[in-house]
mmCIF file with all atom_site columns, C-alpha atoms in Angstrom:
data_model
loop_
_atom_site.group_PDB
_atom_site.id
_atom_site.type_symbol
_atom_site.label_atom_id
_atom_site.label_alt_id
_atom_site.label_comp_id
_atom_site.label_asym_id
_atom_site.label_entity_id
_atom_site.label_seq_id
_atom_site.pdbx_PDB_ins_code
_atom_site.Cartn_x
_atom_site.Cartn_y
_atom_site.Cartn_z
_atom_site.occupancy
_atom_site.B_iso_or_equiv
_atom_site.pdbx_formal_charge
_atom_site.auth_seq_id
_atom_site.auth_comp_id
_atom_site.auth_asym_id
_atom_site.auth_atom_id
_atom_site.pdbx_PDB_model_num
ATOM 1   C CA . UNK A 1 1   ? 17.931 -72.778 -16.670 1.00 49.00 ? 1   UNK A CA 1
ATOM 2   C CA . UNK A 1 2   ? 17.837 -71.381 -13.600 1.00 50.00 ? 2   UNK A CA 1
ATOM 3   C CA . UNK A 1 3   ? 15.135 -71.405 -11.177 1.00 55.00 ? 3   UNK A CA 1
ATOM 4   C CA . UNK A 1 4   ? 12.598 -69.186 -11.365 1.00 55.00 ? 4   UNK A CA 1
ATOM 5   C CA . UNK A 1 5   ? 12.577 -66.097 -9.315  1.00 57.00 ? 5   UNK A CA 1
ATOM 6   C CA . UNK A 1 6   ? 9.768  -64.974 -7.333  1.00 60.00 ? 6   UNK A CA 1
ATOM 7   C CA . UNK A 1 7   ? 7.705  -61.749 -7.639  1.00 69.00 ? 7   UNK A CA 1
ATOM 8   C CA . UNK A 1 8   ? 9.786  -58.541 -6.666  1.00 74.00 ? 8   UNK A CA 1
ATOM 9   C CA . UNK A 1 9   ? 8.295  -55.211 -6.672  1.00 77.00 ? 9   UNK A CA 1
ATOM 10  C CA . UNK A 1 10  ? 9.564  -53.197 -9.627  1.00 80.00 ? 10  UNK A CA 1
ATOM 11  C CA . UNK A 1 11  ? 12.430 -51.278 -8.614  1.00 80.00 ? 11  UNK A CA 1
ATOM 12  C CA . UNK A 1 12  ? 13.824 -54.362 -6.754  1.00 84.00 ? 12  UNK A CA 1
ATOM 13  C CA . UNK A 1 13  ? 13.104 -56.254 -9.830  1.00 89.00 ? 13  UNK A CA 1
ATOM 14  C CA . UNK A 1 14  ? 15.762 -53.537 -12.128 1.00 88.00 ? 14  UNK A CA 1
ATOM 15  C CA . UNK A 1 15  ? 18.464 -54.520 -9.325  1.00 86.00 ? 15  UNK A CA 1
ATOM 16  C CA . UNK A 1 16  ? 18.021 -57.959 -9.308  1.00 90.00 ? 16  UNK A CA 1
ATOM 17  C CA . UNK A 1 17  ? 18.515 -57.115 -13.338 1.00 93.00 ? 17  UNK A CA 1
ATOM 18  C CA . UNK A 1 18  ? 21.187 -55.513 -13.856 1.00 91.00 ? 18  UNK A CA 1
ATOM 19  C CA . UNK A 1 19  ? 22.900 -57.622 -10.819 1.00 91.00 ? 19  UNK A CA 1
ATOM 20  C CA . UNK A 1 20  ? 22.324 -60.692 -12.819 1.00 94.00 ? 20  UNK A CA 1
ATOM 21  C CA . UNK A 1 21  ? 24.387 -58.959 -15.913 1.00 95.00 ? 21  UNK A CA 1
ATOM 22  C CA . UNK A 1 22  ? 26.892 -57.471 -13.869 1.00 93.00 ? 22  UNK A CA 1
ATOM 23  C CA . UNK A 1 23  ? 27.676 -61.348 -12.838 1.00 94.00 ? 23  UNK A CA 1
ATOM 24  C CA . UNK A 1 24  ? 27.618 -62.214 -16.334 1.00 95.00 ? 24  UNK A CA 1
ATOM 25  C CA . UNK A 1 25  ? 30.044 -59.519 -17.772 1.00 95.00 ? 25  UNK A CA 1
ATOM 26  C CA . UNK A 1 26  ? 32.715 -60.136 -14.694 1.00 91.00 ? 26  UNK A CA 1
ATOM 27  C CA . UNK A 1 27  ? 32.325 -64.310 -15.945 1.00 92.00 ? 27  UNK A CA 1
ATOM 28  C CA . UNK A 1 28  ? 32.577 -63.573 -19.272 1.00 93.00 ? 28  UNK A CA 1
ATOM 29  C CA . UNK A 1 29  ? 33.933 -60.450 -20.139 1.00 91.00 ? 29  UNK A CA 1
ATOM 30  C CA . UNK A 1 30  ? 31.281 -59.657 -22.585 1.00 93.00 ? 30  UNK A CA 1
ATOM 31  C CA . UNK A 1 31  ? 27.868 -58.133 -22.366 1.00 93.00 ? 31  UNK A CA 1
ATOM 32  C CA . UNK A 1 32  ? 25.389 -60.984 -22.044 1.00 95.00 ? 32  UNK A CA 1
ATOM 33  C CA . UNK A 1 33  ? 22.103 -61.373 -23.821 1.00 95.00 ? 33  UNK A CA 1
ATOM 34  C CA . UNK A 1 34  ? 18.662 -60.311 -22.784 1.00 95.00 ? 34  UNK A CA 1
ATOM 35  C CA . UNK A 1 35  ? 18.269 -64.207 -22.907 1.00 95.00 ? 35  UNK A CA 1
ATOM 36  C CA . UNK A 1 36  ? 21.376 -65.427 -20.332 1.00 96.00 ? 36  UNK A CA 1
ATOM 37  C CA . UNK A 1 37  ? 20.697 -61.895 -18.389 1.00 96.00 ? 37  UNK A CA 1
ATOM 38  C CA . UNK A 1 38  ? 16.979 -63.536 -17.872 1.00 95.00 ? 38  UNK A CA 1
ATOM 39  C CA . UNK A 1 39  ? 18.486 -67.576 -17.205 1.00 95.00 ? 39  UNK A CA 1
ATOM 40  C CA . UNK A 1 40  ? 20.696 -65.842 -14.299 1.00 95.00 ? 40  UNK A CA 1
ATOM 41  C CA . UNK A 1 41  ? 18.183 -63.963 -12.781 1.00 93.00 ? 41  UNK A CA 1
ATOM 42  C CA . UNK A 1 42  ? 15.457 -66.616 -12.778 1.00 93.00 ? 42  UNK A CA 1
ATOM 43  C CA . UNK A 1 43  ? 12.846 -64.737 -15.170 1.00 94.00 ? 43  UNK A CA 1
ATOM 44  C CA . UNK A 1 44  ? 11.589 -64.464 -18.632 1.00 93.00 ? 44  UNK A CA 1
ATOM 45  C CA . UNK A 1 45  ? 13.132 -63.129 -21.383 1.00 94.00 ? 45  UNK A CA 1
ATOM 46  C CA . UNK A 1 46  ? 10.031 -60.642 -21.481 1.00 94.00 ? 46  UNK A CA 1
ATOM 47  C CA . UNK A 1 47  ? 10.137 -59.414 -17.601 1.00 93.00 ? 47  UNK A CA 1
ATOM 48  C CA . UNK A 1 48  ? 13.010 -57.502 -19.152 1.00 94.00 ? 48  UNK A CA 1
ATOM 49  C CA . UNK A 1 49  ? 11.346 -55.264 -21.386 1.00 92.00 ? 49  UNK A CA 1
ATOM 50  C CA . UNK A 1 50  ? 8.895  -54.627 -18.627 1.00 91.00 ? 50  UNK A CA 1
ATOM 51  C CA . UNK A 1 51  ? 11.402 -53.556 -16.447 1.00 90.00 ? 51  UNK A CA 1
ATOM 52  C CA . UNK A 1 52  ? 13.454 -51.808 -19.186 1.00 91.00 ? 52  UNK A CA 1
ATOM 53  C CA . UNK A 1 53  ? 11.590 -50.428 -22.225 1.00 87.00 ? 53  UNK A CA 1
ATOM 54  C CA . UNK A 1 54  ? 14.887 -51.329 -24.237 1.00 90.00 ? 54  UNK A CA 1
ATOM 55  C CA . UNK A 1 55  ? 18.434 -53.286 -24.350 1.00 90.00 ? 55  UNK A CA 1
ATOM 56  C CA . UNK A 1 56  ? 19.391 -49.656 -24.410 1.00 91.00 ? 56  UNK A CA 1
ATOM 57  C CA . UNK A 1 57  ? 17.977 -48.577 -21.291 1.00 89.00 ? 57  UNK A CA 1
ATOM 58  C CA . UNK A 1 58  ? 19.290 -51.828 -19.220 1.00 91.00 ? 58  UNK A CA 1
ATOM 59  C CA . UNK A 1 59  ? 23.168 -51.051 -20.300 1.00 90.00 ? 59  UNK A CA 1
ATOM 60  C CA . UNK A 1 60  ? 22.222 -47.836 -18.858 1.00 87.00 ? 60  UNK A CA 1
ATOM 61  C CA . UNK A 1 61  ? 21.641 -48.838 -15.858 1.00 87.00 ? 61  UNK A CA 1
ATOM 62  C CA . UNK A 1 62  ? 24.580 -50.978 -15.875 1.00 89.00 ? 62  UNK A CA 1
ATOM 63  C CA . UNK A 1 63  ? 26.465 -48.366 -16.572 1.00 88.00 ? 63  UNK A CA 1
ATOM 64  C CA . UNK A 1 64  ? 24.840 -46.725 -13.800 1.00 84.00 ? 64  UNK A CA 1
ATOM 65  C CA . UNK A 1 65  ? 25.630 -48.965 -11.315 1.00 84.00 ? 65  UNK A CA 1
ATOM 66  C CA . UNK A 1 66  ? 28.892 -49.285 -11.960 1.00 86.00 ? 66  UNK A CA 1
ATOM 67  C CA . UNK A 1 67  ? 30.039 -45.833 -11.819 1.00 83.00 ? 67  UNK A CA 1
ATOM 68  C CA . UNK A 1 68  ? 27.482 -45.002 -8.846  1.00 81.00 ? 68  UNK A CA 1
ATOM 69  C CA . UNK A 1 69  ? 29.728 -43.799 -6.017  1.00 77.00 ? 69  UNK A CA 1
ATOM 70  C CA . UNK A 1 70  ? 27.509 -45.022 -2.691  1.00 75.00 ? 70  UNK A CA 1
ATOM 71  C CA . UNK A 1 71  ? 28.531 -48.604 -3.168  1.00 77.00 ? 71  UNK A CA 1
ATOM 72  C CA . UNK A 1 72  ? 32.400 -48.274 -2.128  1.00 82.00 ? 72  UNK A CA 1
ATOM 73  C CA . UNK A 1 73  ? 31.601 -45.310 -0.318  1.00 80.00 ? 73  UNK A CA 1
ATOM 74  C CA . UNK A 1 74  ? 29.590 -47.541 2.286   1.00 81.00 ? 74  UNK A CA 1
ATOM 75  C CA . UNK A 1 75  ? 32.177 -49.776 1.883   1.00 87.00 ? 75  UNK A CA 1
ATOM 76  C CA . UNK A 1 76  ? 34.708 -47.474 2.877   1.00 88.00 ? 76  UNK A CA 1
ATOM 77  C CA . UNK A 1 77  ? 32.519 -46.676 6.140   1.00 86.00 ? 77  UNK A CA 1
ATOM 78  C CA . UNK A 1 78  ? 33.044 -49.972 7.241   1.00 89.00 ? 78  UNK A CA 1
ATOM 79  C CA . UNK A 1 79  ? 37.248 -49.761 7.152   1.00 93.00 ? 79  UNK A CA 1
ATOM 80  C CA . UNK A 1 80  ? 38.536 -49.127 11.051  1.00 94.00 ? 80  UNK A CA 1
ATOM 81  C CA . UNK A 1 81  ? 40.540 -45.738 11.093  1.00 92.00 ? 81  UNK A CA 1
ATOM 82  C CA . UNK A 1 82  ? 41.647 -47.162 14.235  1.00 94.00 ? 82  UNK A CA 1
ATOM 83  C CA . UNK A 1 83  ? 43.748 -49.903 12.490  1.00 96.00 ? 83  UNK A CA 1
ATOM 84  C CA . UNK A 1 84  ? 47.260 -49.250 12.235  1.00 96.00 ? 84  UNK A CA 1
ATOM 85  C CA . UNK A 1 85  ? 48.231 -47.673 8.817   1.00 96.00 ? 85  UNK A CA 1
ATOM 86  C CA . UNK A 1 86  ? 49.097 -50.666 6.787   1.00 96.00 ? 86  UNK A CA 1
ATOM 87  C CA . UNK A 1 87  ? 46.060 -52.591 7.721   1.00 97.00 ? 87  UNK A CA 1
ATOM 88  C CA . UNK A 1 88  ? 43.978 -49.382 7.178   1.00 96.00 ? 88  UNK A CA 1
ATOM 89  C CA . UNK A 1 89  ? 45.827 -49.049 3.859   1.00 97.00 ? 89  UNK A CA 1
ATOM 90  C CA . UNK A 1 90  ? 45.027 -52.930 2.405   1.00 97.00 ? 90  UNK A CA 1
ATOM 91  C CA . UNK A 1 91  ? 41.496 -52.643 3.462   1.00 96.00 ? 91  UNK A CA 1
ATOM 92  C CA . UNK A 1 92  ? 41.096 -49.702 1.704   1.00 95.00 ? 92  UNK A CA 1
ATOM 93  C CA . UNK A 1 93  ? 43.098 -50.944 -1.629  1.00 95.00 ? 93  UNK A CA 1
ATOM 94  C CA . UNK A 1 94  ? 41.245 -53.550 -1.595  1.00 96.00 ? 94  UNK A CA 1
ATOM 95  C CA . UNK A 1 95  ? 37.819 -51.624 -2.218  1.00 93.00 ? 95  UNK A CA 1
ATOM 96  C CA . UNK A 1 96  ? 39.616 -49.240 -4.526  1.00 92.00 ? 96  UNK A CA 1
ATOM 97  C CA . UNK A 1 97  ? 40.735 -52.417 -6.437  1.00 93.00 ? 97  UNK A CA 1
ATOM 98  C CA . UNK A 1 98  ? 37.355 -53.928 -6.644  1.00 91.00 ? 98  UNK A CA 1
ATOM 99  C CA . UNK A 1 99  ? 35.716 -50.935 -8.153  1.00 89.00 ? 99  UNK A CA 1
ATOM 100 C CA . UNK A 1 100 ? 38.221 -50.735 -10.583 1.00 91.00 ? 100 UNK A CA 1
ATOM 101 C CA . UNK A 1 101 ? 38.179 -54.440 -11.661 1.00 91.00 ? 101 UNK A CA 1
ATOM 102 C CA . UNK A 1 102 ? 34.457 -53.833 -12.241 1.00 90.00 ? 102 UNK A CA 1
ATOM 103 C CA . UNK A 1 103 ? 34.747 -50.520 -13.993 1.00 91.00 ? 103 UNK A CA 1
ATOM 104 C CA . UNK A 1 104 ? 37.404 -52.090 -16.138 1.00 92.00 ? 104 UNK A CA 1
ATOM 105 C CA . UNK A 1 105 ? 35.576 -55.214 -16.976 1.00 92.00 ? 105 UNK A CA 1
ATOM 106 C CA . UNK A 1 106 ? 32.370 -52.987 -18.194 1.00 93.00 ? 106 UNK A CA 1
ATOM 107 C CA . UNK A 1 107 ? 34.189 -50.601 -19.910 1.00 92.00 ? 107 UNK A CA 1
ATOM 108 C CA . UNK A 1 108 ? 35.950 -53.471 -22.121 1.00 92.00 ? 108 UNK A CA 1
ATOM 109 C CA . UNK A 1 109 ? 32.187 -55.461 -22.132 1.00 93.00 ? 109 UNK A CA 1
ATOM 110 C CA . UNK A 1 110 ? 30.180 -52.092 -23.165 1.00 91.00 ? 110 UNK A CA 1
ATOM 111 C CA . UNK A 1 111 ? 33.435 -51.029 -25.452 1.00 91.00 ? 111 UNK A CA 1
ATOM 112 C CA . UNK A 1 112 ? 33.333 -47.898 -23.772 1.00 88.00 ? 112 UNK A CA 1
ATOM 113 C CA . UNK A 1 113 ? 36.711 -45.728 -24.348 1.00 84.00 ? 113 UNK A CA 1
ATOM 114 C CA . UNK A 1 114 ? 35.712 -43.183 -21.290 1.00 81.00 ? 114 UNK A CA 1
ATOM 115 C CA . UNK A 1 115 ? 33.252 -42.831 -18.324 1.00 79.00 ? 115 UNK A CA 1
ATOM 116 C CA . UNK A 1 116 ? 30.244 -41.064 -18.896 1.00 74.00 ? 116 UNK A CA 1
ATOM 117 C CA . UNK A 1 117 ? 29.480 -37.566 -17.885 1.00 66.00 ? 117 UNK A CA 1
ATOM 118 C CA . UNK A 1 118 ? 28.491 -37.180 -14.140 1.00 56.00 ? 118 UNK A CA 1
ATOM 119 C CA . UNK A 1 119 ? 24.619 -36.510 -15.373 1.00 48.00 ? 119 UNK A CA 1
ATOM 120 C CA . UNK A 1 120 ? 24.545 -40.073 -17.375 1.00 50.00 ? 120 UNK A CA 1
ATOM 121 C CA . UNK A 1 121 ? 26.543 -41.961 -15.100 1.00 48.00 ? 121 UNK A CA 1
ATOM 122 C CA . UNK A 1 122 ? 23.420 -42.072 -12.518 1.00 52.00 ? 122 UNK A CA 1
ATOM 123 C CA . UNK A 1 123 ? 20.769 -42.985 -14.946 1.00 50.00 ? 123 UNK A CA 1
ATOM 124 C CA . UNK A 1 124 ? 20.686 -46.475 -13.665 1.00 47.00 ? 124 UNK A CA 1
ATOM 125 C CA . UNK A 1 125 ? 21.730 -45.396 -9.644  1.00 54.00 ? 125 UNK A CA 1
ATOM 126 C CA . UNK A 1 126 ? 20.527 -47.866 -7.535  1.00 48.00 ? 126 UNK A CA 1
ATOM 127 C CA . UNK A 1 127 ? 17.191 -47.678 -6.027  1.00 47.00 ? 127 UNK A CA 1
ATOM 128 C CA . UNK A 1 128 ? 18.539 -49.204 -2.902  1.00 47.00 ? 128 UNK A CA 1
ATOM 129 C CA . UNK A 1 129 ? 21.744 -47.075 -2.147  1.00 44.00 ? 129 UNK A CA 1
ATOM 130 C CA . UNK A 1 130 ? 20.173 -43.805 -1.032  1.00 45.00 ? 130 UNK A CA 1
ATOM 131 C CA . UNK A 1 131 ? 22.605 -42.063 -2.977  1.00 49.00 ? 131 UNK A CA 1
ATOM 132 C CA . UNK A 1 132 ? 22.485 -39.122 -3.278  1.00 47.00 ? 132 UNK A CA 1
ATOM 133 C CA . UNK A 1 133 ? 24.737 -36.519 -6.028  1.00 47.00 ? 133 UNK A CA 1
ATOM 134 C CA . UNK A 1 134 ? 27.685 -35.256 -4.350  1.00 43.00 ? 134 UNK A CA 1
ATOM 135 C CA . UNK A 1 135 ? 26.517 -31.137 -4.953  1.00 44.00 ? 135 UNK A CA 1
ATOM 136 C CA . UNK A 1 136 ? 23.306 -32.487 -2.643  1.00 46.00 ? 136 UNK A CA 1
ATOM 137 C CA . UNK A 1 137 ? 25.214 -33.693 0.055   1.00 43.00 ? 137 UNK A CA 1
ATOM 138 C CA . UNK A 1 138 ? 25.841 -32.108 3.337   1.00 42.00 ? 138 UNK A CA 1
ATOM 139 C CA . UNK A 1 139 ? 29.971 -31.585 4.106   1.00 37.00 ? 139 UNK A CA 1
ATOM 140 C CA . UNK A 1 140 ? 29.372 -32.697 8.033   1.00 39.00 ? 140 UNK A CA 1
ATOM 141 C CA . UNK A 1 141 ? 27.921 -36.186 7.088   1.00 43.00 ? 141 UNK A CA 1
ATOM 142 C CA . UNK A 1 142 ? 30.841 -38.555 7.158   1.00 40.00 ? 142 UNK A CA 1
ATOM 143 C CA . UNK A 1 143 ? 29.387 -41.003 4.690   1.00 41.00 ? 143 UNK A CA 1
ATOM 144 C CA . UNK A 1 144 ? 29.378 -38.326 1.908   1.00 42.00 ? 144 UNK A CA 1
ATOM 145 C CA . UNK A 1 145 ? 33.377 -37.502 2.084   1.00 38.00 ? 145 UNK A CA 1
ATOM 146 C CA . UNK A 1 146 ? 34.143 -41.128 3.027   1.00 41.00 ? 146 UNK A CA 1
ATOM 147 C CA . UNK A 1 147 ? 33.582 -42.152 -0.352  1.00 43.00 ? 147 UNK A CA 1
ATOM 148 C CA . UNK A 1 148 ? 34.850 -39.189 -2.348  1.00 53.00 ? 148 UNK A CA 1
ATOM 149 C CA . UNK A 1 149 ? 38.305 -40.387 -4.290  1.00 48.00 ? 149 UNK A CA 1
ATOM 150 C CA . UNK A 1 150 ? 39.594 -36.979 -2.904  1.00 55.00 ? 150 UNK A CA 1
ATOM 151 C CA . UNK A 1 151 ? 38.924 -37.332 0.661   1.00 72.00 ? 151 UNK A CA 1
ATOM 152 C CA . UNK A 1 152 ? 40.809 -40.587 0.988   1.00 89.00 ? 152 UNK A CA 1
ATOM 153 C CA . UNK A 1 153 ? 43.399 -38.276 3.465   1.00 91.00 ? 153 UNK A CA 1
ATOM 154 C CA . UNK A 1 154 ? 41.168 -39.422 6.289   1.00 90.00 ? 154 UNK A CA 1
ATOM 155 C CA . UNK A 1 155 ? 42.793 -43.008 5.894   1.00 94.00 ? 155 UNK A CA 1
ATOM 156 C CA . UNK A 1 156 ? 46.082 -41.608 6.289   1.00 94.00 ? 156 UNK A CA 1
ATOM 157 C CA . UNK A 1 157 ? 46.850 -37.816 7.979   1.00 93.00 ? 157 UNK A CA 1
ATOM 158 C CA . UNK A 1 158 ? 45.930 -40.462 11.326  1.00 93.00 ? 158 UNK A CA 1
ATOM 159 C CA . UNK A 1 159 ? 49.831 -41.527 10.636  1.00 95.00 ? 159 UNK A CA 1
ATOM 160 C CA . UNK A 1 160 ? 51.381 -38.485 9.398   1.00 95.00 ? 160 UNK A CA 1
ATOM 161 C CA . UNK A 1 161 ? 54.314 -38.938 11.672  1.00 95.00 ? 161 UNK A CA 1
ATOM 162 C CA . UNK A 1 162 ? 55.175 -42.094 10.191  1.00 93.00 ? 162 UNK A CA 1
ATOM 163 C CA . UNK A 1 163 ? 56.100 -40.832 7.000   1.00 93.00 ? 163 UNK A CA 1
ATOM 164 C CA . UNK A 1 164 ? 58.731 -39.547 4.784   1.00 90.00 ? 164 UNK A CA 1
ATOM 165 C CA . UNK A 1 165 ? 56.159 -37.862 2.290   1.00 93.00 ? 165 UNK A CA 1
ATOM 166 C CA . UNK A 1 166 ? 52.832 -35.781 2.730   1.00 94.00 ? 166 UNK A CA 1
ATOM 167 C CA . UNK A 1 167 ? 49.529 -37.752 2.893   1.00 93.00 ? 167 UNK A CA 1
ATOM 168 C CA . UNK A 1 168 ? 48.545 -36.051 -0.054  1.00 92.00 ? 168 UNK A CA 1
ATOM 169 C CA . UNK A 1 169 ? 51.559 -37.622 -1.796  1.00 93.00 ? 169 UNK A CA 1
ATOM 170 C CA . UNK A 1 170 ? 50.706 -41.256 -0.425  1.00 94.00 ? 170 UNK A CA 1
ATOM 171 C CA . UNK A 1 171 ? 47.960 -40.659 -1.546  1.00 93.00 ? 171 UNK A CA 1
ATOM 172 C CA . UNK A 1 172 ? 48.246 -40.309 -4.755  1.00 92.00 ? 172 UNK A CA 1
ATOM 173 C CA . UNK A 1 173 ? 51.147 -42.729 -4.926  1.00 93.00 ? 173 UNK A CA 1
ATOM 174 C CA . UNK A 1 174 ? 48.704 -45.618 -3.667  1.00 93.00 ? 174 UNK A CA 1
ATOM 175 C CA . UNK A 1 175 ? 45.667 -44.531 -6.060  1.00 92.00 ? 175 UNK A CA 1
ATOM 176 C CA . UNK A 1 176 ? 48.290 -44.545 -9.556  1.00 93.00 ? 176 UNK A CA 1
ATOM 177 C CA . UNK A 1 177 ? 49.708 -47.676 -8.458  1.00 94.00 ? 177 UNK A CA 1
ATOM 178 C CA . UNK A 1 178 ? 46.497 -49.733 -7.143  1.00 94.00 ? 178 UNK A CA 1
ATOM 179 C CA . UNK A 1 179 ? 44.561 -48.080 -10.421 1.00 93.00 ? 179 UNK A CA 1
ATOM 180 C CA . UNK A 1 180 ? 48.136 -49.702 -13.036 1.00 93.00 ? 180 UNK A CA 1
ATOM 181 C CA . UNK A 1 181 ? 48.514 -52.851 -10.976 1.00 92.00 ? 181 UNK A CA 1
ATOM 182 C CA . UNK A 1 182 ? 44.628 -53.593 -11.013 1.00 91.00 ? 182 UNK A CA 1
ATOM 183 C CA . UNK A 1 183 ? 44.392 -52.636 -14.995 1.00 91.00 ? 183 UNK A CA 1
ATOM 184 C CA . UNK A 1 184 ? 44.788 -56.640 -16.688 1.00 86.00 ? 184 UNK A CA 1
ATOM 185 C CA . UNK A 1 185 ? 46.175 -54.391 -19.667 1.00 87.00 ? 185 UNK A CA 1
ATOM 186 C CA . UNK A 1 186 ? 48.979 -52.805 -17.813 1.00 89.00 ? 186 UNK A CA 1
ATOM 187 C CA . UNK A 1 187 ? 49.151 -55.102 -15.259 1.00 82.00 ? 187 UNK A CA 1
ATOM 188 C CA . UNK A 1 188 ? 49.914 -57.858 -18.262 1.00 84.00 ? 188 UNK A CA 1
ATOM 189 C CA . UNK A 1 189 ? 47.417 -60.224 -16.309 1.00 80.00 ? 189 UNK A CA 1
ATOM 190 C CA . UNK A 1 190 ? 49.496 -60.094 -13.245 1.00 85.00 ? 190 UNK A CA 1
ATOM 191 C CA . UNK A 1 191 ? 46.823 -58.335 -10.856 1.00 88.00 ? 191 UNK A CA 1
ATOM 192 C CA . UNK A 1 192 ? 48.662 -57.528 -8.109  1.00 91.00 ? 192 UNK A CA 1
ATOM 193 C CA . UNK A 1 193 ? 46.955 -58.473 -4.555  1.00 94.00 ? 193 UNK A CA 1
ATOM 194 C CA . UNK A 1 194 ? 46.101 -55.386 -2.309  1.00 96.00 ? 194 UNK A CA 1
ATOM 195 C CA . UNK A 1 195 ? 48.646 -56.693 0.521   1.00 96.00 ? 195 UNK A CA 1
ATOM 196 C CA . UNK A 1 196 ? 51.589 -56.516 -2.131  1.00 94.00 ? 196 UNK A CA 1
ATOM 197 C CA . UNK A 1 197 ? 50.438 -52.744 -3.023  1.00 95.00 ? 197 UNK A CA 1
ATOM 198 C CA . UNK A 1 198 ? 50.650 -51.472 -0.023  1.00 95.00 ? 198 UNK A CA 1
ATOM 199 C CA . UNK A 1 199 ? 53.603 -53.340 0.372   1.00 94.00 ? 199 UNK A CA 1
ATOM 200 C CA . UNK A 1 200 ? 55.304 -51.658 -2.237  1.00 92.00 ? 200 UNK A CA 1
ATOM 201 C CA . UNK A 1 201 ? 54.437 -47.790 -1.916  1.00 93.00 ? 201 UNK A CA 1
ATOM 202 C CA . UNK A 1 202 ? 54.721 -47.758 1.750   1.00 89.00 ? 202 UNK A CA 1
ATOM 203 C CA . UNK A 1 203 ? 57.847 -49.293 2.371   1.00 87.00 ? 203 UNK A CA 1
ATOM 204 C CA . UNK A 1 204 ? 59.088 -47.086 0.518   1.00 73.00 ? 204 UNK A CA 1
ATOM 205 C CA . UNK A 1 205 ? 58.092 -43.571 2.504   1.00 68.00 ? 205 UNK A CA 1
ATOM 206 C CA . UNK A 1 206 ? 58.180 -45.235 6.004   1.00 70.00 ? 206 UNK A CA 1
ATOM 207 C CA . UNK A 1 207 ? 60.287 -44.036 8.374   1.00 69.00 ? 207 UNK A CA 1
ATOM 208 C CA . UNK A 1 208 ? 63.123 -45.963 9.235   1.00 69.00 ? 208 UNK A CA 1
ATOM 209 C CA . UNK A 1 209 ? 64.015 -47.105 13.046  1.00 65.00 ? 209 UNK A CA 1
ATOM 210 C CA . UNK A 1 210 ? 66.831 -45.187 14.343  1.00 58.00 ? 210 UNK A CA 1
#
C-alpha cells in the first residue's frame, strides 16, 4: 500500500483524486476501484466519499479533467513560435498526441462512445487551471486562442511561404493524421511518434529547392 498522504485542503485533495485514477486508467486501461484509486493516492478508501459524495461524481470529474481544455492550452503556451516550422510542428503534435492518448484511454476505460456536451465536460474542471469557458474569455488574451483546436494557424501562417498548401489545409492535414496515427484502434498498435508525423504530412507540401 502506498504511503499515506498528508492532509490537503479539499479542492487539492479532488486533484490529487482523480490524478491518482487518471494514472491508474492510462496503466491499466480500465477504470480502477475506489479501493486502488485510494492505495495510489495514499488515503482511505473513505476520504473518497468525502471528497466525492459518489463513484458517480468522481468519474465525473475524470471526465472533467480529461476533456478540460486549459491543460494543453498552457502547454501549447510554452511551444517557441520562433522555432523553425518542423520543430514548431513536433512540439506541437506532440501535445495534440498526448491529449488524445488520454482522451482515448478514458473513453475505452469509462466505455464512453462520444464526448460529453460542453456543459458536462467541466463538471470536474480543475480547481487549479484557472480555466475559464471559452464564451468567457477575452479574444486579445493569447492563452485563450492558444489552446483552441481552431486557432492552431498561429503555429503555422509564421511559414506560409514555405508551402505548397494553405495553413488552413496543413492544418487540418496534421490534426486527421496525428488524431488516426495516435488512435491504438486505427493505428493497429503502431502509435506513430510525433517526429514521424510531421515527417510525413510536411514533406509532402514543402517546397522544393530550385
Amino acid at each position: 500500500m502506498s504511503p499515506r498522504a498528508s492532509a490537503l485542503p479539499p479542492a487539492e485533495r479532488r486533484v490529487s483524486i482523480v490524478r491518482a485514477a487518471l494514472r491508474l486508467i492510462s496503466a491499466n486501461g480500465t477504470m480502477p476501484t475506489t479501493r486502488e484509486i485510494a492505495e495510489a493516492a495514499g488515503i482511505a478508501e473513505g476520504t473518497i466519499f468525502r471528497a466525492f459524495d459518489t463513484k458517480e461524481r468522481l468519474v465525473e470529474a475524470v471526465v472533467g479533467e480529461t476533456f478540460c481544455p486549459a491543460a494543453i492550452s498552457l502547454q501549447m503556451q510554452a511551444i517557441d513560435l520562433e522555432e523553425p516550422l518542423r520543430e514548431r510542428l513536433v512540439a506541437l503534435v506532440a501535445v495534440l498526441q498526448g491529449r488524445f492518448t488520454e482522451i482515448f484511454g478514458v473513453m475505452s476505460a469509462l466505455g464512453l462512445t462520444a464526448p460529453p456536451s460542453d456543459r458536462e465536460e467541466h463538471r470536474g474542471c480543475r480547481p487549479d487551471t484557472g480555466h475559464v469557458p471559452v464564451d468567457q474569455q477575452d479574444p486579445a488574451d493569447e492563452s485563450a486562442w492558444r489552446g483552441s483546436p481552431g486557432r492552431l494557424l498561429a503555429f503555422v501562417e509564421p511559414s506560409a511561404d514555405e508551402l505548397t498548401c494553405t495553413p488552413a489545409e496543413l492544418v487540418t492535414y496534421l490534426r486527421l493524421f496525428t488524431f488516426s496515427a495516435s488512435h491504438p484502434d486505427i493505428a493497429e498498435g503502431q502509435i506513430l511518434p510525433p517526429q514521424t508525423i510531421v515527417s510525413v504530412v510536411l514533406d509532402g507540401v514543402t517546397r522544393k529547392a530550385s
